[in-house]
Structures are given as C-alpha cells and as structure tokens.
Amino acid sequence: MPHHHHKPDNYNRAFALAVRLNVGFVVVEATYGVWVNSLALLADAGHNLSDVLGLLIAWGASLLAKRKPSPRRTYGLRRVTILASLLSALLLLTALGAMAWEAIHRLQTAVPVPGLIIIIVAGIGVVINTLSALLFVSGHQHDLNIKGAFLHMAADAAVSLGVVLAGLAIMLTGWPWLDPVISLVISVVIFAGTWGLLRDSLNLAVDAVPRSIVPEEVETYLLNLPGVATCHDLHIWGMSTTEIALTAHLMIPESTINDAFLHQTAHDLQERFGIVHTTIQIERGDAGQSCELAPQKSA
C-alpha cells in the first residue's frame, strides 16, 4: 500500500532572489574578467554560472514535485530533474575542459592583470554568495534539495575568497602567472563537484539505488517484520533528485496483514531510510520459492 508525504516548505522566493543575485554577479564578473584579461575572474564567473544552473535545477525539482500525476505520466514530471542535472553536468565538464586548456596556454604566455580589480570584483562575490547561502540555511538540514543549494552557494563564497587571495598575491609579488594557476585550482574544485553530480545523475537515470540508501539494511528491516519469511523483488530507486521509491514482495505464509501493518511499514521506511513512496505486495506462497531476478549474493 503506497504511502506519500511531501514537505510543505516553499523556497520559491529564496530561489528567485538567489538566481537574480548570482546571474547579475556572473555578468559583472565575466565582463571585468574580459576587460582586465583575468582568467581567474572568468573561472570564478564560470563557477558561479554552474551554481546558477544548480539553483535552477533545484528550483525546478521543487516545482515539479508539486505537479500532479496524469494517466500517461503516473509519477508526474519528477524524473525531468534527473535528466536536467545530467545535462547540466555534461555541459559544465565541457566548459571546464575549455577553461583548463586556456589556463595552460596562459601559463606559457602570462599576461599582466590588475590585482586590485580582481580583489574588488571577487570580494563582491564573497558577499553575494554568502547572502545566497543564508537564504537556504533554515532548510539545509532536513531537505537534501535545499541542502544542495546551500552547499553550492557556500562553496561559491569560498572560491571567490580564493580569487581575492590571488589578487592580493599578484599585487604583492607582481607574478602574473598566479592568475592562470588560480583558475586551474578553481577548475579542479568545480570538477570535483561536477563529477559527483554526473555520477549521481547517471546512477539515478539508470534506476540505481540512491547513495544514501544501503539496500541490505532495508532488506534486513523488511525480513524482521512480524511473520515475514522471505523478501524478493525488492527495488529501490530515485523518482527524482529528492524522492526515493520502493517496491517489494513479502512472503508471509500465515498472513493476517491489515492496512495498519502496511501504513506502519511505510512510515518506518520513511523515518529510517528517507523512502517516501512505498508499495508492498503480500504473498502467502511457498517460503522456499526463489525469484529469478533476485541479486546474487557473494559467499
């Protein structure tokens, strides 16, 4: 019996304000980066743009989760968030490759850049990204979608601070090669986050068990339910970037199951594992019967 629960929190205003602030800053930072020929500023602008995309994806997931299912789309449009995050990761990795290539070229022919302008522009980024992170601080502990937005903005603030330090180093040393070096460091930071996004998006796209779930623990919980002899056809997958679903067949030979049992099981799965959509099929067949689709366990 399915059990559904959705949090009522609405972060539309927070998303809208954070997107506006960061889009405006990306335009300013990219413009000054081109003007003063600073690859560090352009790299940081690329990082901020990546997080604008992250905000839009999180915002889209929040909105799509409210769309009602239809006879044709029985889960609604939740899965679009997975496809969007996958596309975003691929585009970002492509942009990172171009950025790193340019930085390596600049190392061979370093161009002088004004450290003071870098410090001022990146300093504005520290302020904007910190304010953006604060917009999501109230929900980052209980909502993974909001937590993602919060961490993106907090990381942006840290990277912008790194660019400020690069500008100070250039002013103190006069070494123009620090600009492409810092841009390479920023690229590595962005790559680490983007690779995780790509990996998780690919896993969700092929219906892998989400990383937050240990399937053996879920199976153990189900097997320990009263009267359960075996559990088979256990499937756990992400319906979206924020919601996890489960289906399972439970063999209960002496079944006296009622709706209260199913409701309690769904409630426990949500509380213990964060699984919000549960469907359980009760069977009274031979407890020794095996399922051809059951995963092979190592000896």
PDB file of C-alpha atoms in Angstrom:
ATOM      1  CA  MET A   1       0.000   0.000   0.000  1.00  0.00           C
ATOM      2  CA  PRO A   2       1.586   3.290  -1.034  1.00  0.00           C
ATOM      3  CA  HIS A   3       2.368   5.960   1.486  1.00  0.00           C
ATOM      4  CA  HIS A   4       3.034   9.528   0.381  1.00  0.00           C
ATOM      5  CA  HIS A   5       4.376  12.549   2.203  1.00  0.00           C
ATOM      6  CA  HIS A   6       5.678  15.869   0.942  1.00  0.00           C
ATOM      7  CA  LYS A   7       7.202  18.697   2.934  1.00  0.00           C
ATOM      8  CA  PRO A   8       5.188  21.924   2.742  1.00  0.00           C
ATOM      9  CA  ASP A   9       8.228  24.216   2.775  1.00  0.00           C
ATOM     10  CA  ASN A  10       8.258  26.708  -0.079  1.00  0.00           C
ATOM     11  CA  TYR A  11      11.573  28.240  -1.128  1.00  0.00           C
ATOM     12  CA  ASN A  12      10.393  29.898  -4.343  1.00  0.00           C
ATOM     13  CA  ARG A  13      11.321  33.391  -3.131  1.00  0.00           C
ATOM     14  CA  ALA A  14      14.717  32.233  -1.908  1.00  0.00           C
ATOM     15  CA  PHE A  15      15.453  30.563  -5.256  1.00  0.00           C
ATOM     16  CA  ALA A  16      14.255  33.582  -7.239  1.00  0.00           C
ATOM     17  CA  LEU A  17      16.365  36.048  -5.229  1.00  0.00           C
ATOM     18  CA  ALA A  18      19.466  33.820  -5.239  1.00  0.00           C
ATOM     19  CA  VAL A  19      19.235  33.300  -9.010  1.00  0.00           C
ATOM     20  CA  ARG A  20      18.865  37.055  -9.658  1.00  0.00           C
ATOM     21  CA  LEU A  21      21.798  37.937  -7.406  1.00  0.00           C
ATOM     22  CA  ASN A  22      24.089  35.329  -8.934  1.00  0.00           C
ATOM     23  CA  VAL A  23      23.122  35.975 -12.562  1.00  0.00           C
ATOM     24  CA  GLY A  24      23.826  39.676 -12.034  1.00  0.00           C
ATOM     25  CA  PHE A  25      27.171  38.901 -10.453  1.00  0.00           C
ATOM     26  CA  VAL A  26      28.136  36.446 -13.230  1.00  0.00           C
ATOM     27  CA  VAL A  27      27.537  39.177 -15.809  1.00  0.00           C
ATOM     28  CA  VAL A  28      29.611  41.717 -13.823  1.00  0.00           C
ATOM     29  CA  GLU A  29      32.446  39.276 -13.075  1.00  0.00           C
ATOM     30  CA  ALA A  30      32.660  37.942 -16.634  1.00  0.00           C
ATOM     31  CA  THR A  31      32.640  41.497 -18.018  1.00  0.00           C
ATOM     32  CA  TYR A  32      35.501  42.605 -15.777  1.00  0.00           C
ATOM     33  CA  GLY A  33      37.324  39.330 -16.424  1.00  0.00           C
ATOM     34  CA  VAL A  34      37.321  40.041 -20.167  1.00  0.00           C
ATOM     35  CA  TRP A  35      38.135  43.726 -19.620  1.00  0.00           C
ATOM     36  CA  VAL A  36      41.221  43.142 -17.453  1.00  0.00           C
ATOM     37  CA  ASN A  37      42.111  39.842 -19.162  1.00  0.00           C
ATOM     38  CA  SER A  38      41.851  37.869 -15.890  1.00  0.00           C
ATOM     39  CA  LEU A  39      41.310  34.145 -16.293  1.00  0.00           C
ATOM     40  CA  ALA A  40      40.831  33.825 -12.513  1.00  0.00           C
ATOM     41  CA  LEU A  41      37.789  36.109 -12.690  1.00  0.00           C
ATOM     42  CA  LEU A  42      36.451  34.255 -15.726  1.00  0.00           C
ATOM     43  CA  ALA A  43      36.959  30.914 -13.974  1.00  0.00           C
ATOM     44  CA  ASP A  44      35.127  32.160 -10.894  1.00  0.00           C
ATOM     45  CA  ALA A  45      32.351  33.508 -13.145  1.00  0.00           C
ATOM     46  CA  GLY A  46      32.095  30.042 -14.658  1.00  0.00           C
ATOM     47  CA  HIS A  47      31.851  28.558 -11.164  1.00  0.00           C
ATOM     48  CA  ASN A  48      29.082  30.982 -10.266  1.00  0.00           C
ATOM     49  CA  LEU A  49      27.289  30.189 -13.519  1.00  0.00           C
ATOM     50  CA  SER A  50      27.483  26.484 -12.711  1.00  0.00           C
ATOM     51  CA  ASP A  51      25.836  27.157  -9.390  1.00  0.00           C
ATOM     52  CA  VAL A  52      23.134  29.259 -11.041  1.00  0.00           C
ATOM     53  CA  LEU A  53      22.377  26.141 -13.080  1.00  0.00           C
ATOM     54  CA  GLY A  54      22.420  24.156  -9.846  1.00  0.00           C
ATOM     55  CA  LEU A  55      19.950  26.583  -8.299  1.00  0.00           C
ATOM     56  CA  LEU A  56      17.684  26.348 -11.342  1.00  0.00           C
ATOM     57  CA  ILE A  57      17.780  22.559 -11.224  1.00  0.00           C
ATOM     58  CA  ALA A  58      16.952  22.544  -7.508  1.00  0.00           C
ATOM     59  CA  TRP A  59      14.198  25.105  -8.077  1.00  0.00           C
ATOM     60  CA  GLY A  60      12.815  23.062 -10.955  1.00  0.00           C
ATOM     61  CA  ALA A  61      12.810  19.941  -8.777  1.00  0.00           C
ATOM     62  CA  SER A  62      10.922  21.821  -6.096  1.00  0.00           C
ATOM     63  CA  LEU A  63       8.291  22.992  -8.592  1.00  0.00           C
ATOM     64  CA  LEU A  64       7.982  19.715 -10.485  1.00  0.00           C
ATOM     65  CA  ALA A  65       7.434  17.808  -7.248  1.00  0.00           C
ATOM     66  CA  LYS A  66       4.130  19.669  -6.938  1.00  0.00           C
ATOM     67  CA  ARG A  67       2.847  18.626 -10.352  1.00  0.00           C
ATOM     68  CA  LYS A  68       0.077  16.067 -10.134  1.00  0.00           C
ATOM     69  CA  PRO A  69       0.463  12.716 -11.922  1.00  0.00           C
ATOM     70  CA  SER A  70      -1.622  12.044 -15.026  1.00  0.00           C
ATOM     71  CA  PRO A  71      -2.888   8.815 -16.624  1.00  0.00           C
ATOM     72  CA  ARG A  72       0.099   8.968 -19.017  1.00  0.00           C
ATOM     73  CA  ARG A  73       2.693  10.278 -16.548  1.00  0.00           C
ATOM     74  CA  THR A  74       1.831   8.306 -13.446  1.00  0.00           C
ATOM     75  CA  TYR A  75       4.780   9.758 -11.497  1.00  0.00           C
ATOM     76  CA  GLY A  76       4.265  13.275 -12.825  1.00  0.00           C
ATOM     77  CA  LEU A  77       7.367  15.034 -14.180  1.00  0.00           C
ATOM     78  CA  ARG A  78       9.688  14.301 -11.271  1.00  0.00           C
ATOM     79  CA  ARG A  79      12.209  12.440 -13.422  1.00  0.00           C
ATOM     80  CA  VAL A  80      12.887  15.530 -15.549  1.00  0.00           C
ATOM     81  CA  THR A  81      15.012  16.830 -12.665  1.00  0.00           C
ATOM     82  CA  ILE A  82      17.355  13.849 -13.078  1.00  0.00           C
ATOM     83  CA  LEU A  83      17.712  14.433 -16.828  1.00  0.00           C
ATOM     84  CA  ALA A  84      18.293  18.157 -16.247  1.00  0.00           C
ATOM     85  CA  SER A  85      21.057  17.525 -13.706  1.00  0.00           C
ATOM     86  CA  LEU A  86      22.709  15.044 -16.087  1.00  0.00           C
ATOM     87  CA  LEU A  87      22.682  17.584 -18.934  1.00  0.00           C
ATOM     88  CA  SER A  88      23.985  20.291 -16.630  1.00  0.00           C
ATOM     89  CA  ALA A  89      26.915  18.110 -15.551  1.00  0.00           C
ATOM     90  CA  LEU A  90      27.873  17.292 -19.152  1.00  0.00           C
ATOM     91  CA  LEU A  91      27.772  20.958 -20.196  1.00  0.00           C
ATOM     92  CA  LEU A  92      29.832  22.017 -17.188  1.00  0.00           C
ATOM     93  CA  LEU A  93      32.506  19.393 -17.833  1.00  0.00           C
ATOM     94  CA  THR A  94      32.793  20.622 -21.431  1.00  0.00           C
ATOM     95  CA  ALA A  95      33.189  24.215 -20.254  1.00  0.00           C
ATOM     96  CA  LEU A  96      35.777  23.150 -17.674  1.00  0.00           C
ATOM     97  CA  GLY A  97      37.862  21.470 -20.359  1.00  0.00           C
ATOM     98  CA  ALA A  98      37.953  24.669 -22.402  1.00  0.00           C
ATOM     99  CA  MET A  99      38.783  26.736 -19.317  1.00  0.00           C
ATOM    100  CA  ALA A 100      41.644  24.459 -18.245  1.00  0.00           C
ATOM    101  CA  TRP A 101      43.062  24.427 -21.789  1.00  0.00           C
ATOM    102  CA  GLU A 102      43.127  28.235 -21.859  1.00  0.00           C
ATOM    103  CA  ALA A 103      44.738  28.374 -18.408  1.00  0.00           C
ATOM    104  CA  ILE A 104      47.556  26.043 -19.501  1.00  0.00           C
ATOM    105  CA  HIS A 105      48.117  28.254 -22.571  1.00  0.00           C
ATOM    106  CA  ARG A 106      48.233  31.357 -20.346  1.00  0.00           C
ATOM    107  CA  LEU A 107      50.907  29.742 -18.176  1.00  0.00           C
ATOM    108  CA  GLN A 108      53.206  29.748 -21.198  1.00  0.00           C
ATOM    109  CA  THR A 109      52.423  33.373 -22.090  1.00  0.00           C
ATOM    110  CA  ALA A 110      51.404  35.062 -18.829  1.00  0.00           C
ATOM    111  CA  VAL A 111      49.583  38.382 -19.233  1.00  0.00           C
ATOM    112  CA  PRO A 112      49.736  41.078 -16.505  1.00  0.00           C
ATOM    113  CA  VAL A 113      46.420  41.623 -14.700  1.00  0.00           C
ATOM    114  CA  PRO A 114      45.373  44.343 -12.213  1.00  0.00           C
ATOM    115  CA  GLY A 115      45.214  42.662  -8.805  1.00  0.00           C
ATOM    116  CA  LEU A 116      43.070  45.423  -7.238  1.00  0.00           C
ATOM    117  CA  ILE A 117      40.181  44.955  -9.685  1.00  0.00           C
ATOM    118  CA  ILE A 118      40.306  41.200  -9.111  1.00  0.00           C
ATOM    119  CA  ILE A 119      40.115  41.774  -5.348  1.00  0.00           C
ATOM    120  CA  ILE A 120      37.139  44.156  -5.598  1.00  0.00           C
ATOM    121  CA  VAL A 121      35.074  42.063  -8.009  1.00  0.00           C
ATOM    122  CA  ALA A 122      35.735  38.763  -6.246  1.00  0.00           C
ATOM    123  CA  GLY A 123      35.074  40.443  -2.884  1.00  0.00           C
ATOM    124  CA  ILE A 124      31.586  41.347  -4.128  1.00  0.00           C
ATOM    125  CA  GLY A 125      31.197  37.658  -4.979  1.00  0.00           C
ATOM    126  CA  VAL A 126      32.037  36.650  -1.412  1.00  0.00           C
ATOM    127  CA  VAL A 127      29.239  38.907  -0.120  1.00  0.00           C
ATOM    128  CA  ILE A 128      26.640  37.832  -2.706  1.00  0.00           C
ATOM    129  CA  ASN A 129      27.336  34.117  -2.324  1.00  0.00           C
ATOM    130  CA  THR A 130      27.266  34.325   1.466  1.00  0.00           C
ATOM    131  CA  LEU A 131      23.899  36.106   1.345  1.00  0.00           C
ATOM    132  CA  SER A 132      22.619  33.482  -1.109  1.00  0.00           C
ATOM    133  CA  ALA A 133      23.718  30.655   1.193  1.00  0.00           C
ATOM    134  CA  LEU A 134      21.910  32.271   4.122  1.00  0.00           C
ATOM    135  CA  LEU A 135      18.648  32.152   2.145  1.00  0.00           C
ATOM    136  CA  PHE A 136      18.722  28.341   2.403  1.00  0.00           C
ATOM    137  CA  VAL A 137      20.292  27.859   5.837  1.00  0.00           C
ATOM    138  CA  SER A 138      16.927  27.234   7.531  1.00  0.00           C
ATOM    139  CA  GLY A 139      16.150  24.149   5.445  1.00  0.00           C
ATOM    140  CA  HIS A 140      19.522  22.619   4.632  1.00  0.00           C
ATOM    141  CA  GLN A 141      19.419  20.082   7.485  1.00  0.00           C
ATOM    142  CA  HIS A 142      16.127  18.370   6.611  1.00  0.00           C
ATOM    143  CA  ASP A 143      15.802  18.763   2.828  1.00  0.00           C
ATOM    144  CA  LEU A 144      18.501  17.351   0.544  1.00  0.00           C
ATOM    145  CA  ASN A 145      17.363  19.547  -2.327  1.00  0.00           C
ATOM    146  CA  ILE A 146      17.751  22.704  -0.227  1.00  0.00           C
ATOM    147  CA  LYS A 147      20.996  21.371   1.231  1.00  0.00           C
ATOM    148  CA  GLY A 148      22.413  21.120  -2.299  1.00  0.00           C
ATOM    149  CA  ALA A 149      21.571  24.769  -2.989  1.00  0.00           C
ATOM    150  CA  PHE A 150      23.057  25.820   0.354  1.00  0.00           C
ATOM    151  CA  LEU A 151      26.317  23.937  -0.245  1.00  0.00           C
ATOM    152  CA  HIS A 152      26.646  25.322  -3.783  1.00  0.00           C
ATOM    153  CA  MET A 153      26.416  28.895  -2.502  1.00  0.00           C
ATOM    154  CA  ALA A 154      28.727  28.266   0.460  1.00  0.00           C
ATOM    155  CA  ALA A 155      31.319  26.731  -1.880  1.00  0.00           C
ATOM    156  CA  ASP A 156      30.995  29.734  -4.198  1.00  0.00           C
ATOM    157  CA  ALA A 157      31.769  32.076  -1.315  1.00  0.00           C
ATOM    158  CA  ALA A 158      34.898  30.059  -0.522  1.00  0.00           C
ATOM    159  CA  VAL A 159      36.079  30.044  -4.161  1.00  0.00           C
ATOM    160  CA  SER A 160      35.512  33.798  -4.506  1.00  0.00           C
ATOM    161  CA  LEU A 161      37.576  34.262  -1.356  1.00  0.00           C
ATOM    162  CA  GLY A 162      40.321  32.259  -3.068  1.00  0.00           C
ATOM    163  CA  VAL A 163      40.243  34.667  -6.017  1.00  0.00           C
ATOM    164  CA  VAL A 164      40.552  37.603  -3.596  1.00  0.00           C
ATOM    165  CA  LEU A 165      43.651  35.993  -2.149  1.00  0.00           C
ATOM    166  CA  ALA A 166      45.010  35.516  -5.681  1.00  0.00           C
ATOM    167  CA  GLY A 167      44.545  39.212  -6.366  1.00  0.00           C
ATOM    168  CA  LEU A 168      46.418  40.081  -3.163  1.00  0.00           C
ATOM    169  CA  ALA A 169      49.231  37.713  -4.118  1.00  0.00           C
ATOM    170  CA  ILE A 170      49.535  39.306  -7.572  1.00  0.00           C
ATOM    171  CA  MET A 171      49.685  42.804  -6.029  1.00  0.00           C
ATOM    172  CA  LEU A 172      52.370  41.743  -3.546  1.00  0.00           C
ATOM    173  CA  THR A 173      54.525  39.657  -5.885  1.00  0.00           C
ATOM    174  CA  GLY A 174      53.808  41.045  -9.342  1.00  0.00           C
ATOM    175  CA  TRP A 175      53.669  37.470 -10.675  1.00  0.00           C
ATOM    176  CA  PRO A 176      51.056  37.379 -13.474  1.00  0.00           C
ATOM    177  CA  TRP A 177      51.254  33.578 -13.731  1.00  0.00           C
ATOM    178  CA  LEU A 178      49.344  33.351 -10.445  1.00  0.00           C
ATOM    179  CA  ASP A 179      46.168  34.277 -12.364  1.00  0.00           C
ATOM    180  CA  PRO A 180      46.070  31.139 -14.585  1.00  0.00           C
ATOM    181  CA  VAL A 181      47.313  28.984 -11.687  1.00  0.00           C
ATOM    182  CA  ILE A 182      44.391  30.092  -9.524  1.00  0.00           C
ATOM    183  CA  SER A 183      41.999  29.483 -12.439  1.00  0.00           C
ATOM    184  CA  LEU A 184      43.333  25.912 -12.673  1.00  0.00           C
ATOM    185  CA  VAL A 185      42.781  25.418  -8.944  1.00  0.00           C
ATOM    186  CA  ILE A 186      39.218  26.726  -9.300  1.00  0.00           C
ATOM    187  CA  SER A 187      38.678  24.368 -12.231  1.00  0.00           C
ATOM    188  CA  VAL A 188      39.748  21.416 -10.086  1.00  0.00           C
ATOM    189  CA  VAL A 189      37.317  22.477  -7.337  1.00  0.00           C
ATOM    190  CA  ILE A 190      34.437  22.773  -9.824  1.00  0.00           C
ATOM    191  CA  PHE A 191      35.399  19.467 -11.460  1.00  0.00           C
ATOM    192  CA  ALA A 192      35.190  17.650  -8.117  1.00  0.00           C
ATOM    193  CA  GLY A 193      31.631  18.855  -7.545  1.00  0.00           C
ATOM    194  CA  THR A 194      30.585  18.384 -11.165  1.00  0.00           C
ATOM    195  CA  TRP A 195      31.943  14.826 -11.276  1.00  0.00           C
ATOM    196  CA  GLY A 196      29.825  13.955  -8.253  1.00  0.00           C
ATOM    197  CA  LEU A 197      26.791  15.488  -9.948  1.00  0.00           C
ATOM    198  CA  LEU A 198      27.463  13.487 -13.128  1.00  0.00           C
ATOM    199  CA  ARG A 199      27.976  10.230 -11.215  1.00  0.00           C
ATOM    200  CA  ASP A 200      24.818  10.621  -9.125  1.00  0.00           C
ATOM    201  CA  SER A 201      22.740  11.749 -12.120  1.00  0.00           C
ATOM    202  CA  LEU A 202      23.846   8.748 -14.176  1.00  0.00           C
ATOM    203  CA  ASN A 203      23.036   6.391 -11.298  1.00  0.00           C
ATOM    204  CA  LEU A 204      19.581   7.886 -10.841  1.00  0.00           C
ATOM    205  CA  ALA A 205      18.960   7.825 -14.607  1.00  0.00           C
ATOM    206  CA  VAL A 206      19.521   4.026 -14.710  1.00  0.00           C
ATOM    207  CA  ASP A 207      17.430   3.416 -11.568  1.00  0.00           C
ATOM    208  CA  ALA A 208      20.363   2.581  -9.295  1.00  0.00           C
ATOM    209  CA  VAL A 209      19.797   2.598  -5.548  1.00  0.00           C
ATOM    210  CA  PRO A 210      20.468   6.168  -4.321  1.00  0.00           C
ATOM    211  CA  ARG A 211      23.765   6.596  -2.487  1.00  0.00           C
ATOM    212  CA  SER A 212      22.002   7.498   0.769  1.00  0.00           C
ATOM    213  CA  ILE A 213      20.453   4.008   0.936  1.00  0.00           C
ATOM    214  CA  VAL A 214      22.123   0.739   1.979  1.00  0.00           C
ATOM    215  CA  PRO A 215      19.856  -1.886   0.359  1.00  0.00           C
ATOM    216  CA  GLU A 216      20.991  -4.660   2.721  1.00  0.00           C
ATOM    217  CA  GLU A 217      19.776  -2.620   5.691  1.00  0.00           C
ATOM    218  CA  VAL A 218      16.382  -2.105   4.061  1.00  0.00           C
ATOM    219  CA  GLU A 219      16.083  -5.828   3.298  1.00  0.00           C
ATOM    220  CA  THR A 220      17.041  -6.721   6.878  1.00  0.00           C
ATOM    221  CA  TYR A 221      14.338  -4.391   8.212  1.00  0.00           C
ATOM    222  CA  LEU A 222      11.697  -5.985   5.967  1.00  0.00           C
ATOM    223  CA  LEU A 223      12.756  -9.533   6.890  1.00  0.00           C
ATOM    224  CA  ASN A 224      12.438  -8.680  10.583  1.00  0.00           C
ATOM    225  CA  LEU A 225       8.807  -7.622  10.230  1.00  0.00           C
ATOM    226  CA  PRO A 226       6.349  -9.916  12.046  1.00  0.00           C
ATOM    227  CA  GLY A 227       5.604 -13.105  10.102  1.00  0.00           C
ATOM    228  CA  VAL A 228       7.843 -12.322   7.109  1.00  0.00           C
ATOM    229  CA  ALA A 229       9.595 -15.460   5.794  1.00  0.00           C
ATOM    230  CA  THR A 230      11.291 -14.056   2.686  1.00  0.00           C
ATOM    231  CA  CYS A 231      11.585 -10.842   0.742  1.00  0.00           C
ATOM    232  CA  HIS A 232      12.040 -10.728  -3.029  1.00  0.00           C
ATOM    233  CA  ASP A 233      11.616  -8.361  -5.953  1.00  0.00           C
ATOM    234  CA  LEU A 234      12.986  -5.566  -3.763  1.00  0.00           C
ATOM    235  CA  HIS A 235      13.557  -2.451  -5.872  1.00  0.00           C
ATOM    236  CA  ILE A 236      14.734   0.947  -4.604  1.00  0.00           C
ATOM    237  CA  TRP A 237      15.209   3.887  -6.959  1.00  0.00           C
ATOM    238  CA  GLY A 238      15.085   7.661  -7.187  1.00  0.00           C
ATOM    239  CA  MET A 239      11.851   9.084  -8.587  1.00  0.00           C
ATOM    240  CA  SER A 240      13.538  12.486  -8.734  1.00  0.00           C
ATOM    241  CA  THR A 241      16.640  14.133  -7.291  1.00  0.00           C
ATOM    242  CA  THR A 242      14.860  14.367  -3.918  1.00  0.00           C
ATOM    243  CA  GLU A 243      12.406  11.459  -3.675  1.00  0.00           C
ATOM    244  CA  ILE A 244      13.069   7.729  -3.211  1.00  0.00           C
ATOM    245  CA  ALA A 245      10.630   4.922  -4.020  1.00  0.00           C
ATOM    246  CA  LEU A 246      10.498   1.241  -3.041  1.00  0.00           C
ATOM    247  CA  THR A 247       8.580  -1.841  -4.139  1.00  0.00           C
ATOM    248  CA  ALA A 248       8.894  -5.258  -2.520  1.00  0.00           C
ATOM    249  CA  HIS A 249       7.189  -8.658  -2.318  1.00  0.00           C
ATOM    250  CA  LEU A 250       6.946 -10.086   1.219  1.00  0.00           C
ATOM    251  CA  MET A 251       6.263 -13.781   1.768  1.00  0.00           C
ATOM    252  CA  ILE A 252       4.045 -14.140   4.869  1.00  0.00           C
ATOM    253  CA  PRO A 253       2.666 -17.726   4.912  1.00  0.00           C
ATOM    254  CA  GLU A 254       0.367 -17.137   7.908  1.00  0.00           C
ATOM    255  CA  SER A 255      -0.728 -13.722   6.759  1.00  0.00           C
ATOM    256  CA  THR A 256      -3.173 -11.695   8.837  1.00  0.00           C
ATOM    257  CA  ILE A 257      -1.956  -8.425   7.384  1.00  0.00           C
ATOM    258  CA  ASN A 258      -4.170  -5.352   7.530  1.00  0.00           C
ATOM    259  CA  ASP A 259      -3.850  -1.746   6.428  1.00  0.00           C
ATOM    260  CA  ALA A 260      -2.293  -0.727   9.758  1.00  0.00           C
ATOM    261  CA  PHE A 261       0.683  -3.028   9.087  1.00  0.00           C
ATOM    262  CA  LEU A 262       1.240  -1.510   5.657  1.00  0.00           C
ATOM    263  CA  HIS A 263       0.899   2.063   6.915  1.00  0.00           C
ATOM    264  CA  GLN A 264       3.350   1.412   9.758  1.00  0.00           C
ATOM    265  CA  THR A 265       5.866  -0.221   7.419  1.00  0.00           C
ATOM    266  CA  ALA A 266       5.698   2.720   5.007  1.00  0.00           C
ATOM    267  CA  HIS A 267       6.087   5.142   7.916  1.00  0.00           C
ATOM    268  CA  ASP A 268       9.124   3.288   9.273  1.00  0.00           C
ATOM    269  CA  LEU A 269      10.776   3.139   5.840  1.00  0.00           C
ATOM    270  CA  GLN A 270      10.393   6.899   5.536  1.00  0.00           C
ATOM    271  CA  GLU A 271      11.676   7.650   9.017  1.00  0.00           C
ATOM    272  CA  ARG A 272      14.629   5.246   8.882  1.00  0.00           C
ATOM    273  CA  PHE A 273      15.704   5.459   5.258  1.00  0.00           C
ATOM    274  CA  GLY A 274      14.026   8.506   3.712  1.00  0.00           C
ATOM    275  CA  ILE A 275      11.932   6.360   1.354  1.00  0.00           C
ATOM    276  CA  VAL A 276       8.754   8.353   0.713  1.00  0.00           C
ATOM    277  CA  HIS A 277       6.908   6.187  -1.836  1.00  0.00           C
ATOM    278  CA  THR A 278       6.414   2.574  -0.749  1.00  0.00           C
ATOM    279  CA  THR A 279       4.480  -0.256  -2.422  1.00  0.00           C
ATOM    280  CA  ILE A 280       4.429  -3.668  -0.746  1.00  0.00           C
ATOM    281  CA  GLN A 281       2.887  -6.860  -2.128  1.00  0.00           C
ATOM    282  CA  ILE A 282       1.966  -9.559   0.380  1.00  0.00           C
ATOM    283  CA  GLU A 283       2.192 -13.206  -0.723  1.00  0.00           C
ATOM    284  CA  ARG A 284       1.301 -16.457   1.080  1.00  0.00           C
ATOM    285  CA  GLY A 285       3.127 -18.872  -1.246  1.00  0.00           C
ATOM    286  CA  ASP A 286       5.944 -21.312  -0.588  1.00  0.00           C
ATOM    287  CA  ALA A 287       8.512 -19.602   1.633  1.00  0.00           C
ATOM    288  CA  GLY A 288      11.286 -21.531  -0.122  1.00  0.00           C
ATOM    289  CA  GLN A 289      10.359 -20.199  -3.542  1.00  0.00           C
ATOM    290  CA  SER A 290      13.159 -18.237  -5.203  1.00  0.00           C
ATOM    291  CA  CYS A 291      12.946 -15.287  -7.558  1.00  0.00           C
ATOM    292  CA  GLU A 292      14.891 -15.335 -10.816  1.00  0.00           C
ATOM    293  CA  LEU A 293      15.521 -11.600 -10.566  1.00  0.00           C
ATOM    294  CA  ALA A 294      16.982 -11.751  -7.049  1.00  0.00           C
ATOM    295  CA  PRO A 295      20.568 -10.384  -6.942  1.00  0.00           C
ATOM    296  CA  GLN A 296      23.300 -12.942  -6.460  1.00  0.00           C
ATOM    297  CA  LYS A 297      24.983 -12.627  -3.063  1.00  0.00           C
ATOM    298  CA  SER A 298      28.677 -13.353  -2.696  1.00  0.00           C
ATOM    299  CA  ALA A 299      29.671 -16.255  -0.466  1.00  0.00           C
TER     300      ALA A 299
END
